[in-house]
Amino acid sequence: MNRPDDAVRSAVQSFDTAIAERSISQLEAAYGSLTSLPRHILADHAGELGPHLAQHLDDMPEWHAAVYAVFVGALVEWNADALVCARPLLSGLRSAMEQALEFAELWERHHGEDQEPPDPSGLPSPEQQEAFGSDYEDVWHAPYFGWLTVHRWEQAAVAVLADPRVRAGFDAPDSIADRAALVELTRRLEPHIGDLQCVQRALLLLDDEPLLVLDRASGRAFRLRMSGIADNYQLQTLLGARLIGGGHLSGDAPSPEAVALSTDAPIDMDRLGGLPGTLECFNFAEPSGQWIWSATTPDRIPACDGVRRLVLDPPVMRHHYKAVRFLPRVPGRLELEAVLEPGEAAAFFPDLEDLMSWQEASRQAANGYAPDPADPATPAGSDGRGSVRTRPSMWRRFLRTVTPRSGGGG
C-alpha cells in the first residue's frame, strides 16, 4: 500500500468534508494535514491537488480562501496546471483588491489621512475589530478582510501569471480575467497598502510583442520581438546583448552572466547580493522625446501602427543596476529579426523629436510621470519585500509556514 498516496487521499477527503459541512475547524485541520506533507509528495500530487482546491476557494471564508490560494500558488510552482487554476485565483485577487480599496476609503473617512491603517500583513485582533465600532459586522468586515488578504492573493496570482498560456487567456474570447481592471486596481490601491509591483508587472508582461528600435546616433533601425520582460532594466540588458554584443552598435555589452540571468538562467535566491551588476547602455525615449525610465515596464513604450517604437540615445547618466529577472520564474526573450541600415531606416526618423532635457525629464518624474530617476533600482534584498530586487523570495516566507523543513519546503 502506498502510504504517501493514502495520506494525500485522507487529507483531500477531510478537505471535501469541511467544504460540504462548511466547518471552519475542519477546514483548518485539512490545511494542516495537507501542508504537513513533504514537498516532494505535494509536488507528485500537485496536478490533482491544485485544481481541486482552487475550484472550492469561493466556498471558504475570506481569510481561509486567501491562505488556501497561496497554497494553490505553491502547487502551481510544483506542477499544478496554472491555466486550470488561474481563473479562481485572479477572481479572488480582484475581489480582495476591490474590498481593500473600499476599506482604505472607509478608513480615511472615519480616521482621516494622518492615522495609519492596520498592518495588512497581520491577523485581525478582537481589539482591532472593536475599534471599528458597532457597525463592524455590517460595514467593515468584508473590506477589512480584503485589506488583510491582498498580498496573499498577489502571491497566488503571480504564480499563475508566470505561465504564458494564462497571460494569453486575457485576450481569449472567454477572457480569463479583465487585465486592464486588475492593473488599474493595483495602481489605485498601492498608495494605501504599499508595494504591489510583483503582480502589477506580471499583469503587464508582453508576449510575442513586436518592437522597432531606432538608434539616433547611427541612423539604424532594428526589428525585434520581446516576451516575458518585466521591466526596462531587463530590456536594457537584452538590448545591449543583441545590439552591442551582436556588433551592430558600439559600446560595452553586458556580461554573458548578466545576459543569462536576464533570460532564463537559474537565480540563486540565497545569494542575491552576489548577482552581477551592469550599466545602462542607452537612454530610452519615446519618438516624442520623452524619457522612458528603466524602472518602468515595456508596456510604457508607445505603439504606432501596432508596433512599439523605442528611440535609443547615448546614456545621459549611466545607472548601475542588478542584471536579473524581476520575476524569476518568467524567462525573458528578445529576438533580433532584422537590421535596417540608414537608407532603409530613414523613413522612421523624420518624425522624431529631440530628446527632452534632463531637467525637464526630472521635473516630470517628480510630478509622478515615472519612478524617481535618482533611485533606478533597489538593491537586491534591501528591504525584505517586493520582488527579486527587494525580497529574496516572495514564496519563501509562506513555504516555511506550510511545509516542514524536513520535507524540503522553501
Coordinates of C-alpha atoms in Angstrom, one line a residue, residues 84-291:
V84 CA -6.7 25.4 -14.8
C85 CA -6.1 27.2 -11.5
A86 CA -5.9 30.8 -12.9
R87 CA -9.5 31.9 -13.1
P88 CA -10.4 31.5 -9.4
L89 CA -7.1 32.9 -8.3
L90 CA -7.4 36.0 -10.4
S91 CA -11.0 36.4 -9.4
G92 CA -10.0 36.3 -5.8
L93 CA -7.3 38.8 -6.3
R94 CA -9.8 41.3 -7.9
S95 CA -12.3 40.8 -5.1
A96 CA -9.6 41.3 -2.4
M97 CA -8.3 44.5 -4.1
E98 CA -11.8 45.9 -4.5
Q99 CA -12.6 45.3 -0.9
A100 CA -9.2 46.6 0.3
L101 CA -9.8 49.8 -1.7
E102 CA -13.2 50.1 0.0
F103 CA -11.5 49.6 3.4
A104 CA -8.9 52.3 2.6
E105 CA -11.7 54.8 1.7
L106 CA -13.7 53.9 4.8
W107 CA -10.6 54.3 7.0
E108 CA -9.8 57.7 5.6
R109 CA -13.4 58.9 6.0
H110 CA -13.5 57.7 9.7
H111 CA -10.0 58.4 10.8
G112 CA -8.5 60.9 8.3
E113 CA -5.3 60.7 6.4
D114 CA -3.0 61.2 9.3
Q115 CA -3.8 57.9 11.2
E116 CA -2.2 54.9 9.7
P117 CA -4.5 51.9 8.8
P118 CA -3.8 48.5 10.4
D119 CA -0.8 46.5 9.1
P120 CA -2.2 44.4 6.2
S121 CA 0.3 41.6 7.0
G122 CA -1.1 40.9 10.4
L123 CA -4.0 39.0 11.7
P124 CA -7.2 40.7 13.0
S125 CA -7.4 41.0 16.7
P126 CA -10.5 41.5 18.8
E127 CA -9.2 44.9 19.8
Q128 CA -8.9 45.9 16.2
Q129 CA -12.4 44.7 15.4
E130 CA -13.8 46.6 18.4
A131 CA -12.0 49.8 17.2
F132 CA -14.2 49.8 14.1
G133 CA -17.2 50.3 16.2
S134 CA -20.7 48.8 16.4
D135 CA -21.1 48.6 12.6
Y136 CA -18.1 46.3 12.1
E137 CA -20.1 43.3 11.0
D138 CA -22.3 45.3 8.6
V139 CA -19.8 47.8 7.2
W140 CA -16.2 46.9 7.9
H141 CA -16.0 43.2 7.9
A142 CA -15.6 42.3 4.2
P143 CA -13.5 45.3 3.3
Y144 CA -11.2 44.6 6.2
F145 CA -10.6 41.0 5.2
G146 CA -9.9 42.2 1.6
W147 CA -7.3 44.5 3.1
L148 CA -5.7 41.7 5.1
T149 CA -5.5 39.3 2.2
V150 CA -4.4 41.3 -0.8
H151 CA -0.8 40.3 -0.5
R152 CA -1.7 36.6 -0.2
W153 CA -3.8 36.8 -3.4
E154 CA -0.9 38.6 -5.0
Q155 CA 1.4 35.7 -4.3
A156 CA -1.0 33.2 -5.7
A157 CA -1.7 35.3 -8.8
V158 CA 1.9 35.8 -9.7
A159 CA 2.4 32.0 -9.7
V160 CA -0.2 31.5 -12.4
L161 CA 0.8 34.6 -14.3
A162 CA 4.2 33.2 -14.9
D163 CA 2.6 30.8 -17.4
P164 CA 2.3 32.5 -20.8
R165 CA -0.9 30.5 -21.5
V166 CA -2.6 32.3 -18.6
R167 CA -1.4 35.7 -20.0
A168 CA -2.7 34.8 -23.4
G169 CA -6.1 34.0 -21.7
F170 CA -6.7 37.7 -21.1
D171 CA -7.2 38.2 -24.8
A172 CA -9.2 35.0 -25.5
P173 CA -12.9 35.2 -26.4
D174 CA -13.8 33.7 -23.0
S175 CA -11.3 36.0 -21.2
I176 CA -9.8 34.5 -18.1
A177 CA -9.9 37.9 -16.3
D178 CA -10.0 41.7 -17.1
R179 CA -6.3 42.6 -17.2
A180 CA -6.9 46.3 -17.5
A181 CA -9.2 46.3 -14.5
L182 CA -6.7 44.4 -12.4
V183 CA -3.8 46.7 -13.3
E184 CA -6.0 49.8 -12.5
L185 CA -6.9 48.3 -9.1
T186 CA -3.2 47.8 -8.3
R187 CA -2.4 51.4 -9.2
R188 CA -5.3 52.8 -7.1
L189 CA -4.6 50.6 -4.1
E190 CA -0.8 51.0 -3.9
P191 CA -0.8 54.5 -2.3
H192 CA -2.8 53.0 0.5
I193 CA -1.4 49.5 1.0
G194 CA 2.1 49.7 -0.4
D195 CA 4.0 47.7 -3.0
L196 CA 2.1 45.6 -5.5
Q197 CA 4.8 45.6 -8.1
C198 CA 5.1 41.8 -8.3
V199 CA 1.5 41.3 -9.6
Q200 CA 1.4 44.6 -11.4
R201 CA 4.5 43.7 -13.5
A202 CA 3.2 40.1 -14.0
L203 CA 0.0 41.5 -15.4
L204 CA 1.8 44.0 -17.7
L205 CA 4.1 41.3 -19.3
L206 CA 4.1 41.4 -23.1
D207 CA 4.4 38.3 -25.1
D208 CA 5.5 37.9 -28.7
E209 CA 5.4 41.7 -28.9
P210 CA 7.0 43.4 -32.0
L211 CA 9.4 46.2 -31.2
L212 CA 11.0 48.7 -33.6
V213 CA 14.2 50.3 -32.1
L214 CA 15.6 53.5 -33.7
D215 CA 19.2 54.3 -32.9
R216 CA 19.5 58.1 -33.3
A217 CA 23.3 58.1 -33.5
S218 CA 23.8 55.5 -36.2
G219 CA 20.6 56.0 -38.1
R220 CA 20.0 52.3 -38.0
A221 CA 16.7 50.6 -37.0
F222 CA 16.2 47.2 -35.6
R223 CA 13.1 45.0 -35.7
L224 CA 12.8 42.8 -32.6
R225 CA 10.3 40.7 -30.8
M226 CA 10.1 40.5 -27.0
S227 CA 8.4 38.2 -24.5
G228 CA 8.3 38.0 -20.7
I229 CA 10.4 41.1 -20.0
A230 CA 9.2 42.5 -16.7
D231 CA 11.0 45.9 -16.7
N232 CA 13.1 48.1 -18.8
Y233 CA 16.3 47.3 -16.9
Q234 CA 15.9 43.8 -18.2
L235 CA 15.2 45.2 -21.6
Q236 CA 18.4 47.3 -21.3
T237 CA 20.5 44.2 -20.7
L238 CA 19.0 42.2 -23.5
L239 CA 19.1 45.1 -26.0
G240 CA 22.8 45.7 -25.1
A241 CA 23.5 42.0 -25.7
R242 CA 21.6 41.9 -29.1
L243 CA 22.8 45.2 -30.5
I244 CA 26.2 45.9 -28.9
G245 CA 27.2 42.3 -28.3
G246 CA 25.9 41.4 -31.8
G247 CA 28.2 44.0 -33.3
H248 CA 25.5 46.3 -34.7
L249 CA 26.2 49.3 -32.3
S250 CA 29.3 50.5 -30.5
G251 CA 29.7 50.4 -26.7
D252 CA 30.3 48.0 -23.8
A253 CA 28.0 45.0 -23.9
P254 CA 26.6 43.4 -20.7
S255 CA 28.5 40.3 -19.5
P256 CA 27.4 36.9 -20.6
E257 CA 26.3 36.1 -17.0
A258 CA 24.2 39.3 -16.8
V259 CA 22.5 38.3 -20.1
A260 CA 21.9 34.8 -18.9
L261 CA 20.3 35.9 -15.7
S262 CA 18.1 38.3 -17.6
T263 CA 17.0 35.5 -19.9
D264 CA 16.4 32.1 -18.2
A265 CA 19.4 31.1 -16.1
P266 CA 18.7 29.9 -12.6
I267 CA 18.8 32.5 -9.9
D268 CA 20.4 31.6 -6.6
M269 CA 17.8 33.1 -4.2
D270 CA 20.2 32.7 -1.3
R271 CA 23.0 34.8 -2.8
L272 CA 21.2 37.8 -4.3
G273 CA 24.0 40.0 -3.1
G274 CA 26.4 38.3 -5.5
L275 CA 24.3 39.0 -8.6
P276 CA 26.3 40.7 -11.3
G277 CA 25.9 44.4 -11.8
T278 CA 25.8 46.2 -15.1
L279 CA 25.5 49.7 -16.6
E280 CA 22.7 51.2 -18.7
C281 CA 23.9 51.1 -22.4
F282 CA 21.2 53.5 -23.7
N283 CA 18.9 56.3 -22.8
F284 CA 15.4 55.1 -23.7
A285 CA 12.9 57.6 -25.2
E286 CA 9.6 57.9 -27.0
P287 CA 9.6 59.3 -30.5
S288 CA 8.2 62.4 -28.8
G289 CA 11.5 62.9 -27.0
Q290 CA 10.0 62.0 -23.6
W291 CA 12.3 59.8 -21.5

